[in-house]
Amino acid sequence: KPHHLHAAQGAGAEVVVPTNRDPYEWVPRASCALPPLERTAVCALLSGLRVVLVGDSTLAMVFHSLALALRARTQMDTSGGRRVAHVACGPHAAPVTVVSLRNDR
């Protein structure tokens, strides 16, 4: 199913063409050298370390996006203020732990 409709000009009228692009996906300019987020690269840099994100609900959404992108196993305490994601880095590397703490409650 197309995620987005793109308006294009055609024969003097506007034509709506479906695309498979997510309308909320950020696309960098060609001159931007932003590499994709990959679990192997994160593990190479952060293996065995803990990353702590402290903030409000916006940062909690960043945590969830990061956990999903890294295919992490997550857990949440009963109050919902602390979330932990464990990123498996393979048999020869320690996992990366990402913690999200809410400071607006």
mmCIF file of N, CA and C in Angstrom, residues 7-65:
data_model
loop_
_atom_site.group_PDB
_atom_site.id
_atom_site.type_symbol
_atom_site.label_atom_id
_atom_site.label_comp_id
_atom_site.label_asym_id
_atom_site.label_seq_id
_atom_site.Cartn_x
_atom_site.Cartn_y
_atom_site.Cartn_z
ATOM 1 N N ALA A 7 1.885 14.867 -5.516
ATOM 2 C CA ALA A 7 1.229 15.625 -6.580
ATOM 3 C C ALA A 7 2.244 15.929 -7.672
ATOM 4 N N ALA A 8 1.874 15.655 -8.909
ATOM 5 C CA ALA A 8 2.744 15.921 -10.047
ATOM 6 C C ALA A 8 1.935 16.624 -11.124
ATOM 7 N N GLN A 9 2.612 17.390 -11.950
ATOM 8 C CA GLN A 9 1.948 18.084 -13.053
ATOM 9 C C GLN A 9 1.866 17.142 -14.250
ATOM 10 N N GLY A 10 0.745 17.110 -14.891
ATOM 11 C CA GLY A 10 0.604 16.266 -16.071
ATOM 12 C C GLY A 10 -0.463 16.813 -17.006
ATOM 13 N N ALA A 11 -0.106 17.159 -18.223
ATOM 14 C CA ALA A 11 -1.021 17.621 -19.271
ATOM 15 C C ALA A 11 -1.924 18.759 -18.790
ATOM 16 N N GLY A 12 -1.317 19.707 -18.045
ATOM 17 C CA GLY A 12 -2.074 20.866 -17.601
ATOM 18 C C GLY A 12 -2.932 20.632 -16.380
ATOM 19 N N ALA A 13 -2.887 19.451 -15.801
ATOM 20 C CA ALA A 13 -3.674 19.162 -14.602
ATOM 21 C C ALA A 13 -2.768 18.536 -13.557
ATOM 22 N N GLU A 14 -3.182 18.641 -12.323
ATOM 23 C CA GLU A 14 -2.412 18.018 -11.253
ATOM 24 C C GLU A 14 -2.809 16.557 -11.145
ATOM 25 N N VAL A 15 -1.824 15.683 -11.108
ATOM 26 C CA VAL A 15 -2.050 14.245 -11.038
ATOM 27 C C VAL A 15 -1.520 13.755 -9.696
ATOM 28 N N VAL A 16 -2.279 12.932 -9.003
ATOM 29 C CA VAL A 16 -1.837 12.373 -7.721
ATOM 30 C C VAL A 16 -1.281 10.984 -7.981
ATOM 31 N N VAL A 17 -0.007 10.807 -7.603
ATOM 32 C CA VAL A 17 0.690 9.553 -7.853
ATOM 33 C C VAL A 17 1.051 8.925 -6.508
ATOM 34 N N PRO A 18 0.628 7.684 -6.243
ATOM 35 C CA PRO A 18 0.999 7.048 -4.976
ATOM 36 C C PRO A 18 2.484 6.686 -4.957
ATOM 37 N N THR A 19 3.088 6.801 -3.781
ATOM 38 C CA THR A 19 4.482 6.398 -3.601
ATOM 39 C C THR A 19 4.577 5.490 -2.384
ATOM 40 N N ASN A 20 5.709 4.829 -2.220
ATOM 41 C CA ASN A 20 5.937 3.976 -1.057
ATOM 42 C C ASN A 20 6.730 4.694 0.025
ATOM 43 N N ARG A 21 6.950 5.976 -0.116
ATOM 44 C CA ARG A 21 7.738 6.754 0.829
ATOM 45 C C ARG A 21 6.880 7.151 2.029
ATOM 46 N N ASP A 22 7.450 7.036 3.210
ATOM 47 C CA ASP A 22 6.798 7.476 4.437
ATOM 48 C C ASP A 22 6.765 9.002 4.436
ATOM 49 N N PRO A 23 5.607 9.630 4.612
ATOM 50 C CA PRO A 23 5.549 11.095 4.539
ATOM 51 C C PRO A 23 6.324 11.781 5.667
ATOM 52 N N TYR A 24 6.638 11.070 6.739
ATOM 53 C CA TYR A 24 7.348 11.666 7.862
ATOM 54 C C TYR A 24 8.820 11.270 7.900
ATOM 55 N N GLU A 25 9.277 10.576 6.886
ATOM 56 C CA GLU A 25 10.680 10.164 6.834
ATOM 57 C C GLU A 25 11.547 11.355 6.461
ATOM 58 N N TRP A 26 12.584 11.610 7.265
ATOM 59 C CA TRP A 26 13.515 12.682 6.970
ATOM 60 C C TRP A 26 14.521 12.176 5.954
ATOM 61 N N VAL A 27 14.717 12.931 4.906
ATOM 62 C CA VAL A 27 15.661 12.567 3.862
ATOM 63 C C VAL A 27 16.730 13.652 3.809
ATOM 64 N N PRO A 28 17.987 13.298 4.082
ATOM 65 C CA PRO A 28 19.041 14.323 4.068
ATOM 66 C C PRO A 28 19.375 14.766 2.646
ATOM 67 N N ARG A 29 19.957 15.935 2.546
ATOM 68 C CA ARG A 29 20.440 16.405 1.249
ATOM 69 C C ARG A 29 21.576 15.502 0.794
ATOM 70 N N ALA A 30 21.839 15.506 -0.499
ATOM 71 C CA ALA A 30 22.901 14.663 -1.057
ATOM 72 C C ALA A 30 24.259 14.996 -0.449
ATOM 73 N N SER A 31 24.450 16.241 -0.017
ATOM 74 C CA SER A 31 25.737 16.649 0.554
ATOM 75 C C SER A 31 25.906 16.236 2.010
ATOM 76 N N CYS A 32 24.867 15.711 2.636
ATOM 77 C CA CYS A 32 24.926 15.312 4.045
ATOM 78 C C CYS A 32 25.456 13.884 4.154
ATOM 79 N N ALA A 33 26.489 13.715 4.944
ATOM 80 C CA ALA A 33 27.110 12.394 5.084
ATOM 81 C C ALA A 33 26.635 11.709 6.361
ATOM 82 N N LEU A 34 25.336 11.620 6.557
ATOM 83 C CA LEU A 34 24.777 10.979 7.737
ATOM 84 C C LEU A 34 24.582 9.495 7.450
ATOM 85 N N PRO A 35 25.405 8.624 8.052
ATOM 86 C CA PRO A 35 25.261 7.190 7.772
ATOM 87 C C PRO A 35 24.026 6.621 8.471
ATOM 88 N N PRO A 36 23.487 5.523 7.963
ATOM 89 C CA PRO A 36 22.333 4.904 8.623
ATOM 90 C C PRO A 36 22.738 4.318 9.976
ATOM 91 N N LEU A 37 21.783 4.255 10.892
ATOM 92 C CA LEU A 37 22.034 3.679 12.213
ATOM 93 C C LEU A 37 22.003 2.157 12.081
ATOM 94 N N GLU A 38 23.123 1.512 12.382
ATOM 95 C CA GLU A 38 23.217 0.059 12.287
ATOM 96 C C GLU A 38 23.681 -0.518 13.615
ATOM 97 N N ARG A 39 23.077 -1.639 13.974
ATOM 98 C CA ARG A 39 23.400 -2.259 15.257
ATOM 99 C C ARG A 39 24.872 -2.647 15.345
ATOM 100 N N THR A 40 25.466 -3.130 14.274
ATOM 101 C CA THR A 40 26.879 -3.533 14.323
ATOM 102 C C THR A 40 27.781 -2.351 14.636
ATOM 103 N N ALA A 41 27.489 -1.184 14.065
ATOM 104 C CA ALA A 41 28.296 0.013 14.331
ATOM 105 C C ALA A 41 28.101 0.487 15.772
ATOM 106 N N VAL A 42 26.863 0.461 16.264
ATOM 107 C CA VAL A 42 26.587 0.860 17.647
ATOM 108 C C VAL A 42 27.309 -0.075 18.609
ATOM 109 N N CYS A 43 27.271 -1.366 18.329
ATOM 110 C CA CYS A 43 27.954 -2.335 19.192
ATOM 111 C C CYS A 43 29.467 -2.136 19.169
ATOM 112 N N ALA A 44 30.015 -1.834 18.004
ATOM 113 C CA ALA A 44 31.461 -1.611 17.908
ATOM 114 C C ALA A 44 31.884 -0.412 18.746
ATOM 115 N N LEU A 45 31.047 0.612 18.811
ATOM 116 C CA LEU A 45 31.382 1.824 19.567
ATOM 117 C C LEU A 45 31.045 1.739 21.052
ATOM 118 N N LEU A 46 29.958 1.061 21.396
ATOM 119 C CA LEU A 46 29.422 1.135 22.761
ATOM 120 C C LEU A 46 29.332 -0.195 23.490
ATOM 121 N N SER A 47 29.922 -1.246 22.974
ATOM 122 C CA SER A 47 29.826 -2.568 23.590
ATOM 123 C C SER A 47 30.217 -2.517 25.070
ATOM 124 N N GLY A 48 29.330 -3.035 25.895
ATOM 125 C CA GLY A 48 29.581 -3.091 27.331
ATOM 126 C C GLY A 48 29.250 -1.815 28.082
ATOM 127 N N LEU A 49 28.811 -0.777 27.392
ATOM 128 C CA LEU A 49 28.521 0.498 28.038
ATOM 129 C C LEU A 49 27.032 0.695 28.261
ATOM 130 N N ARG A 50 26.716 1.672 29.106
ATOM 131 C CA ARG A 50 25.333 2.055 29.369
ATOM 132 C C ARG A 50 25.143 3.486 28.877
ATOM 133 N N VAL A 51 24.093 3.714 28.106
ATOM 134 C CA VAL A 51 23.725 5.036 27.616
ATOM 135 C C VAL A 51 22.462 5.437 28.361
ATOM 136 N N VAL A 52 22.468 6.614 28.997
ATOM 137 C CA VAL A 52 21.312 7.056 29.770
ATOM 138 C C VAL A 52 20.730 8.306 29.110
ATOM 139 N N LEU A 53 19.444 8.242 28.801
ATOM 140 C CA LEU A 53 18.709 9.365 28.225
ATOM 141 C C LEU A 53 17.751 9.881 29.295
ATOM 142 N N VAL A 54 17.870 11.143 29.666
ATOM 143 C CA VAL A 54 17.018 11.732 30.698
ATOM 144 C C VAL A 54 16.225 12.865 30.079
ATOM 145 N N GLY A 55 14.904 12.829 30.229
ATOM 146 C CA GLY A 55 14.087 13.894 29.664
ATOM 147 C C GLY A 55 12.610 13.626 29.805
ATOM 148 N N ASP A 56 11.840 14.307 28.977
ATOM 149 C CA ASP A 56 10.379 14.220 29.028
ATOM 150 C C ASP A 56 9.859 13.183 28.031
ATOM 151 N N SER A 57 8.598 13.311 27.663
ATOM 152 C CA SER A 57 7.991 12.331 26.767
ATOM 153 C C SER A 57 8.622 12.339 25.378
ATOM 154 N N THR A 58 9.145 13.479 24.956
ATOM 155 C CA THR A 58 9.795 13.541 23.646
ATOM 156 C C THR A 58 11.037 12.660 23.633
ATOM 157 N N LEU A 59 11.835 12.745 24.680
ATOM 158 C CA LEU A 59 13.028 11.902 24.746
ATOM 159 C C LEU A 59 12.645 10.431 24.931
ATOM 160 N N ALA A 60 11.526 10.164 25.570
ATOM 161 C CA ALA A 60 11.049 8.779 25.690
ATOM 162 C C ALA A 60 10.733 8.211 24.305
ATOM 163 N N MET A 61 10.209 9.046 23.406
ATOM 164 C CA MET A 61 9.942 8.594 22.032
ATOM 165 C C MET A 61 11.252 8.359 21.271
ATOM 166 N N VAL A 62 12.262 9.180 21.537
ATOM 167 C CA VAL A 62 13.587 8.950 20.947
ATOM 168 C C VAL A 62 14.116 7.598 21.414
ATOM 169 N N PHE A 63 13.963 7.310 22.701
ATOM 170 C CA PHE A 63 14.390 6.020 23.250
ATOM 171 C C PHE A 63 13.694 4.867 22.520
ATOM 172 N N HIS A 64 12.382 4.964 22.354
ATOM 173 C CA HIS A 64 11.640 3.890 21.689
ATOM 174 C C HIS A 64 12.089 3.719 20.243
ATOM 175 N N SER A 65 12.303 4.823 19.552
ATOM 176 C CA SER A 65 12.774 4.755 18.164
ATOM 177 C C SER A 65 14.140 4.096 18.091
#
